[in-house]
Amino acid sequence: MMSPEIETIRQQLPGWLEASLPCVGRGKVASYIPELSKAPHDALGITLMNPQGESVTAGDCGLRFTMQSISKVFTLILALMDNGEDAVFSKVGMEPTGDNFNSMLKLELVRPGIPFNPMINAGAITVSSLIRGESPNEKSDRILQFLKELAGNTDLEYDLGVYRSESDTGNLNRSIAFFLKENGVLSGDIEKVLEVYFLHCSIAVDCADLARMALVLACNGSDPLTGKALIPRRYVQIAKTFMTTCGMYNASGEFAIQVGLPAKSGVSGGILTFVPGRYGIGVVGPALNNKGNSYAGVHLLQSISREMDWSIF
Ligand code: GLU
């Protein structure tokens, strides 16, 4: 017997998903990383998991996709665990930008020229450079191991096709990184920093992996299924705050009003979100709106959150 609330969700979910499906036609699959354009345009899937380990799924929840910017939440947490708050926030700020995720505008406009926050590319590239490890390999391995533990899935791996595709074409991120070096935020070999960044963006997951990772955040850093404390509560609090204020790019304010949950999206169409103490949620819908978020995925989360009265505000 499932707990009553998740049973209600199980009954309603197919209807909510159905109602969101028309939105896929309004979105566009990202193509600036050429390999991402191969994702199925009309896919939409969701998995929700509660601390008892009960889960409900609908649609294309088994689709594999790369984490892209969703990984930024966890590299931030790992960098905080490696270095502490003071060291991390001497290199990256705490404020939303209102600009596109890959914008470098404010690096020149505002002094000191450190990235505004760890959820935009400039901030996340800086965070990648702070992960402990002697080599890009060691840093990347530590990130992958951390994500495997959070997802309770030892099979997580990189999608090397997406990695190479981004590494071959990522000139804007290269410019950002060189600009950061010029500003004294990054040092050393820029290609090595970018290798770590592109690799963690290319980690392949499905909705269940995201839901389980989100569940750990929902439970303040403990995995309710194993009882293991994986993240200090303070660092979950910091990540949760960034997710709420800048996790959905320059649509974070709108998402806070319409859905009201901490969330992070990626250009592959994934969204990781959670209801504090109650559910970890993973969504995929590769067709994006003009702010870079899954068109149908946001619509679906809006329906569920409204119906279940989940807004934290
Ligand atoms: N790897 C992607 C990039 O740097 C991540 C972007 C995203 O998901 O927002 O462009």
Short mmCIF file of C-alpha atoms and ligand atoms in Angstrom, two decimals:
data_model
loop_
_atom_site.label_atom_id
_atom_site.label_comp_id
_atom_site.label_asym_id
_atom_site.label_seq_id
_atom_site.Cartn_x
_atom_site.Cartn_y
_atom_site.Cartn_z
CA MET A 1 0.00 0.00 0.00
CA MET A 2 1.39 3.38 -1.01
CA SER A 3 1.05 6.38 1.29
CA PRO A 4 -2.16 8.30 0.48
CA GLU A 5 -0.57 11.40 -1.08
CA ILE A 6 1.65 9.51 -3.49
CA GLU A 7 -1.31 7.32 -4.38
CA THR A 8 -3.25 10.48 -5.32
CA ILE A 9 -0.31 11.62 -7.44
CA ARG A 10 -0.12 8.20 -9.10
CA GLN A 11 -3.75 8.46 -10.12
CA GLN A 12 -3.56 12.05 -11.36
CA LEU A 13 -0.13 12.03 -13.01
CA PRO A 14 -1.12 10.57 -16.41
CA GLY A 15 -3.77 13.29 -16.79
CA TRP A 16 -1.40 16.10 -15.84
CA LEU A 17 1.23 14.75 -18.23
CA GLU A 18 -1.32 14.48 -21.03
CA ALA A 19 -2.34 18.11 -20.49
CA SER A 20 1.29 19.25 -20.76
CA LEU A 21 2.12 17.31 -23.92
CA PRO A 22 0.83 19.97 -26.36
CA CYS A 23 3.57 22.27 -25.00
CA VAL A 24 6.31 20.14 -26.59
CA GLY A 25 5.31 21.48 -29.99
CA ARG A 26 5.96 25.04 -28.82
CA GLY A 27 9.52 24.33 -27.71
CA LYS A 28 12.85 23.78 -29.49
CA VAL A 29 15.54 21.23 -28.74
CA ALA A 30 18.93 22.87 -28.02
CA SER A 31 21.31 22.62 -30.95
CA TYR A 32 24.21 24.91 -30.05
CA ILE A 33 25.84 21.71 -28.73
CA PRO A 34 25.26 19.75 -31.97
CA GLU A 35 24.87 16.34 -30.29
CA LEU A 36 21.98 17.60 -28.11
CA SER A 37 19.85 18.18 -31.21
CA LYS A 38 19.42 14.40 -31.54
CA ALA A 39 17.13 14.29 -28.46
CA PRO A 40 13.48 13.36 -29.14
CA HIS A 41 11.57 16.60 -29.55
CA ASP A 42 8.25 15.29 -28.27
CA ALA A 43 9.45 13.42 -25.17
CA LEU A 44 8.16 14.24 -21.70
CA GLY A 45 8.73 12.21 -18.56
CA ILE A 46 8.72 12.52 -14.80
CA THR A 47 9.65 10.53 -11.68
CA LEU A 48 8.74 11.50 -8.11
CA MET A 49 10.18 9.70 -5.09
CA ASN A 50 9.36 10.06 -1.40
CA PRO A 51 11.61 9.37 1.62
CA GLN A 52 10.05 5.90 2.00
CA GLY A 53 11.48 5.10 -1.44
CA GLU A 54 8.05 4.93 -3.09
CA SER A 55 8.10 6.36 -6.56
CA VAL A 56 5.66 7.22 -9.32
CA THR A 57 6.54 7.78 -12.93
CA ALA A 58 4.87 8.88 -16.13
CA GLY A 59 5.77 9.33 -19.77
CA ASP A 60 9.33 9.02 -21.05
CA CYS A 61 10.91 8.72 -17.61
CA GLY A 62 13.41 6.15 -18.90
CA LEU A 63 14.91 8.53 -21.49
CA ARG A 64 18.62 9.12 -20.90
CA PHE A 65 19.86 12.67 -21.19
CA THR A 66 22.88 14.67 -19.99
CA MET A 67 22.75 16.66 -16.77
CA GLN A 68 24.19 19.86 -18.31
CA SER A 69 23.56 22.73 -15.89
CA ILE A 70 21.83 20.52 -13.34
CA SER A 71 25.31 19.25 -12.46
CA LYS A 72 26.19 22.79 -11.31
CA VAL A 73 24.20 22.31 -8.10
CA PHE A 74 26.34 19.35 -7.11
CA THR A 75 29.71 20.73 -8.18
CA LEU A 76 28.90 23.75 -6.03
CA ILE A 77 28.15 21.48 -3.07
CA LEU A 78 31.34 19.47 -3.62
CA ALA A 79 33.42 22.64 -3.94
CA LEU A 80 31.91 23.87 -0.66
CA MET A 81 32.71 20.53 1.00
CA ASP A 82 36.27 20.73 -0.37
CA ASN A 83 37.03 24.36 0.40
CA GLY A 84 34.43 25.87 2.76
CA GLU A 85 32.19 28.88 2.18
CA ASP A 86 34.76 31.67 2.47
CA ALA A 87 37.08 30.25 -0.18
CA VAL A 88 34.24 29.55 -2.64
CA PHE A 89 32.56 32.92 -2.22
CA SER A 90 35.82 34.80 -2.66
CA LYS A 91 35.69 33.60 -6.29
CA VAL A 92 31.98 33.61 -7.08
CA GLY A 93 29.08 35.80 -5.93
CA MET A 94 25.61 35.17 -4.55
CA GLU A 95 23.38 37.31 -6.76
CA PRO A 96 21.04 36.46 -9.66
CA THR A 97 22.00 38.17 -12.93
CA GLY A 98 18.82 38.31 -14.99
CA ASP A 99 21.08 37.62 -18.01
CA ASN A 100 21.39 34.50 -20.15
CA PHE A 101 23.21 31.52 -18.62
CA ASN A 102 26.19 31.97 -20.92
CA SER A 103 26.42 35.74 -20.71
CA MET A 104 29.75 37.38 -19.91
CA LEU A 105 28.31 40.90 -19.91
CA LYS A 106 28.61 41.59 -16.20
CA LEU A 107 32.15 40.27 -15.96
CA GLU A 108 33.24 43.45 -17.66
CA LEU A 109 30.55 45.80 -16.37
CA VAL A 110 30.73 45.14 -12.65
CA ARG A 111 33.81 45.22 -10.43
CA PRO A 112 35.29 43.01 -9.12
CA GLY A 113 34.84 40.89 -12.25
CA ILE A 114 33.92 37.68 -10.47
CA PRO A 115 30.91 35.67 -11.69
CA PHE A 116 27.60 36.72 -10.14
CA ASN A 117 26.61 33.23 -9.00
CA PRO A 118 27.53 29.54 -9.39
CA MET A 119 24.49 28.66 -11.54
CA ILE A 120 25.56 30.65 -14.61
CA ASN A 121 28.34 29.27 -16.80
CA ALA A 122 31.00 31.73 -15.62
CA GLY A 123 30.29 30.80 -12.00
CA ALA A 124 30.08 27.07 -12.66
CA ILE A 125 33.35 27.01 -14.61
CA THR A 126 34.97 28.78 -11.65
CA VAL A 127 33.44 26.25 -9.26
CA SER A 128 34.79 23.36 -11.38
CA SER A 129 38.28 24.79 -10.93
CA LEU A 130 37.83 24.60 -7.15
CA ILE A 131 37.11 20.86 -7.00
CA ARG A 132 39.93 19.10 -5.17
CA GLY A 133 42.18 16.83 -7.27
CA GLU A 134 45.66 16.72 -8.78
CA SER A 135 44.47 16.42 -12.37
CA PRO A 136 41.31 16.98 -14.44
CA ASN A 137 40.84 13.20 -14.26
CA GLU A 138 40.94 13.08 -10.50
CA LYS A 139 38.57 16.05 -10.16
CA SER A 140 36.14 14.56 -12.68
CA ASP A 141 36.26 11.18 -10.97
CA ARG A 142 35.40 12.74 -7.64
CA ILE A 143 32.40 14.54 -9.17
CA LEU A 144 31.17 11.35 -10.86
CA GLN A 145 31.59 9.31 -7.66
CA PHE A 146 29.67 11.93 -5.69
CA LEU A 147 26.79 11.86 -8.18
CA LYS A 148 26.73 8.06 -8.24
CA GLU A 149 26.37 8.05 -4.47
CA LEU A 150 23.63 10.69 -4.51
CA ALA A 151 21.72 8.87 -7.25
CA GLY A 152 22.25 5.48 -5.59
CA ASN A 153 23.37 4.36 -9.03
CA THR A 154 26.87 3.01 -9.59
CA ASP A 155 26.22 2.82 -13.35
CA LEU A 156 26.20 6.59 -13.99
CA GLU A 157 28.60 7.46 -16.81
CA TYR A 158 29.52 10.25 -19.20
CA ASP A 159 27.91 10.59 -22.59
CA LEU A 160 31.20 11.06 -24.41
CA GLY A 161 29.47 11.97 -27.67
CA VAL A 162 27.89 14.99 -25.97
CA TYR A 163 31.16 15.78 -24.17
CA ARG A 164 33.15 15.85 -27.41
CA SER A 165 30.45 17.79 -29.20
CA GLU A 166 30.53 20.50 -26.54
CA SER A 167 34.30 20.48 -26.20
CA ASP A 168 34.67 20.90 -29.99
CA THR A 169 32.22 23.79 -30.22
CA GLY A 170 32.32 25.50 -26.80
CA ASN A 171 33.94 28.73 -27.90
CA LEU A 172 31.73 30.94 -25.80
CA ASN A 173 32.59 29.02 -22.63
CA ARG A 174 36.26 29.22 -23.66
CA SER A 175 35.96 33.00 -23.99
CA ILE A 176 34.32 33.20 -20.57
CA ALA A 177 37.10 31.10 -19.05
CA PHE A 178 39.86 33.22 -20.61
CA PHE A 179 38.11 36.37 -19.45
CA LEU A 180 38.01 34.93 -15.93
CA LYS A 181 41.72 34.18 -16.14
CA GLU A 182 42.36 37.76 -17.19
CA ASN A 183 40.36 38.89 -14.12
CA GLY A 184 42.43 36.65 -11.83
CA VAL A 185 39.48 34.37 -11.00
CA LEU A 186 40.91 31.33 -12.82
CA SER A 187 44.54 30.34 -13.06
CA GLY A 188 46.55 27.66 -14.81
CA ASP A 189 45.60 25.72 -17.90
CA ILE A 190 42.13 26.82 -19.04
CA GLU A 191 41.63 23.70 -21.17
CA LYS A 192 42.02 21.54 -18.06
CA VAL A 193 39.36 23.54 -16.20
CA LEU A 194 37.00 23.28 -19.17
CA GLU A 195 37.59 19.54 -19.47
CA VAL A 196 36.26 19.10 -15.92
CA TYR A 197 33.31 21.43 -16.64
CA PHE A 198 32.31 19.83 -19.97
CA LEU A 199 32.65 16.34 -18.49
CA HIS A 200 30.32 16.93 -15.55
CA CYS A 201 27.79 18.56 -17.88
CA SER A 202 27.84 15.36 -19.97
CA ILE A 203 26.95 12.88 -17.19
CA ALA A 204 23.97 10.86 -18.45
CA VAL A 205 20.96 10.26 -16.19
CA ASP A 206 17.27 9.44 -16.34
CA CYS A 207 14.39 10.92 -14.32
CA ALA A 208 14.80 8.38 -11.50
CA ASP A 209 18.47 9.38 -11.04
CA LEU A 210 17.48 13.03 -10.77
CA ALA A 211 14.61 12.25 -8.40
CA ARG A 212 16.89 10.33 -6.07
CA MET A 213 19.55 13.09 -6.08
CA ALA A 214 16.81 15.63 -5.39
CA LEU A 215 15.45 13.51 -2.56
CA VAL A 216 18.78 13.88 -0.74
CA LEU A 217 18.42 17.66 -1.04
CA ALA A 218 14.79 17.40 0.10
CA CYS A 219 16.04 15.56 3.20
CA ASN A 220 18.70 18.18 4.04
CA GLY A 221 21.63 16.13 2.82
CA SER A 222 20.79 12.66 4.19
CA ASP A 223 19.84 9.81 1.91
CA PRO A 224 16.62 8.57 3.51
CA LEU A 225 16.97 5.19 1.82
CA THR A 226 20.43 4.36 3.20
CA GLY A 227 20.48 6.63 6.25
CA LYS A 228 23.85 8.03 5.08
CA ALA A 229 24.63 11.72 5.66
CA LEU A 230 26.00 12.77 2.25
CA ILE A 231 25.97 16.58 2.41
CA PRO A 232 26.22 18.97 5.38
CA ARG A 233 22.87 20.68 5.96
CA ARG A 234 24.37 24.17 5.57
CA TYR A 235 25.56 23.38 2.04
CA VAL A 236 22.13 22.04 1.07
CA GLN A 237 20.71 25.31 2.39
CA ILE A 238 23.10 27.30 0.16
CA ALA A 239 22.37 25.15 -2.90
CA LYS A 240 18.63 25.37 -2.27
CA THR A 241 18.82 29.15 -2.09
CA PHE A 242 20.67 29.38 -5.41
CA MET A 243 18.20 26.98 -7.00
CA THR A 244 15.32 29.18 -5.87
CA THR A 245 16.88 32.50 -6.91
CA CYS A 246 18.77 31.49 -10.07
CA GLY A 247 18.19 27.81 -10.86
CA MET A 248 15.88 28.37 -13.83
CA TYR A 249 18.08 30.88 -15.66
CA ASN A 250 16.44 34.26 -16.20
CA ALA A 251 13.00 32.71 -15.65
CA SER A 252 13.71 31.95 -11.98
CA GLY A 253 11.31 34.61 -10.71
CA GLU A 254 8.50 33.36 -12.91
CA PHE A 255 9.17 29.75 -11.87
CA ALA A 256 9.12 30.80 -8.19
CA ILE A 257 5.68 32.33 -8.71
CA GLN A 258 4.22 29.61 -10.92
CA VAL A 259 5.73 26.51 -9.28
CA GLY A 260 7.33 27.72 -6.05
CA LEU A 261 9.95 24.97 -5.60
CA PRO A 262 13.76 25.04 -5.61
CA ALA A 263 14.82 23.74 -9.03
CA LYS A 264 17.66 23.54 -11.53
CA SER A 265 17.24 23.01 -15.23
CA GLY A 266 19.66 22.08 -17.99
CA VAL A 267 19.71 22.71 -21.74
CA SER A 268 19.16 19.00 -22.37
CA GLY A 269 15.61 19.55 -21.06
CA GLY A 270 16.10 18.07 -17.59
CA ILE A 271 14.75 19.67 -14.43
CA LEU A 272 15.67 18.59 -10.91
CA THR A 273 13.36 19.88 -8.20
CA PHE A 274 12.05 18.84 -4.81
CA VAL A 275 9.38 19.41 -2.21
CA PRO A 276 11.28 19.91 1.04
CA GLY A 277 11.03 16.85 3.30
CA ARG A 278 8.60 15.12 0.95
CA TYR A 279 9.60 14.44 -2.67
CA GLY A 280 12.58 14.39 -4.99
CA ILE A 281 11.51 15.02 -8.58
CA GLY A 282 13.21 14.50 -11.95
CA VAL A 283 11.67 15.74 -15.19
CA VAL A 284 12.75 15.57 -18.82
CA GLY A 285 11.34 17.33 -21.86
CA PRO A 286 14.03 18.25 -24.41
CA ALA A 287 11.98 20.92 -26.23
CA LEU A 288 12.92 24.21 -24.54
CA ASN A 289 11.19 27.55 -24.17
CA ASN A 290 12.96 30.79 -25.07
CA LYS A 291 14.57 30.97 -21.61
CA GLY A 292 16.23 27.55 -22.05
CA ASN A 293 13.89 25.59 -19.75
CA SER A 294 11.86 22.53 -20.75
CA TYR A 295 8.60 23.97 -22.09
CA ALA A 296 6.39 21.03 -21.19
CA GLY A 297 8.41 20.17 -18.09
CA VAL A 298 7.74 23.57 -16.52
CA HIS A 299 4.07 23.32 -17.47
CA LEU A 300 3.81 19.87 -15.87
CA LEU A 301 5.48 21.02 -12.65
CA GLN A 302 3.16 24.00 -12.55
CA SER A 303 0.07 21.75 -12.72
CA ILE A 304 1.33 19.37 -10.05
CA SER A 305 2.49 22.07 -7.66
CA ARG A 306 -0.80 23.98 -7.97
CA GLU A 307 -2.95 20.89 -7.53
CA MET A 308 -0.95 19.62 -4.57
CA ASP A 309 -0.40 23.09 -3.09
CA TRP A 310 3.37 22.61 -2.93
CA SER A 311 4.71 26.14 -3.31
CA ILE A 312 7.15 26.90 -0.50
CA PHE A 313 6.11 30.55 -0.57
N1 GLU B 1 27.16 22.60 -20.87
C1 GLU B 1 26.22 23.64 -21.11
C2 GLU B 1 26.92 24.94 -21.46
O1 GLU B 1 27.86 25.29 -20.85
C3 GLU B 1 25.35 23.81 -19.93
C4 GLU B 1 24.32 24.86 -20.15
C5 GLU B 1 23.04 24.64 -19.43
O2 GLU B 1 22.55 23.53 -19.26
O3 GLU B 1 22.50 25.67 -19.03
O4 GLU B 1 26.54 25.64 -22.35
#
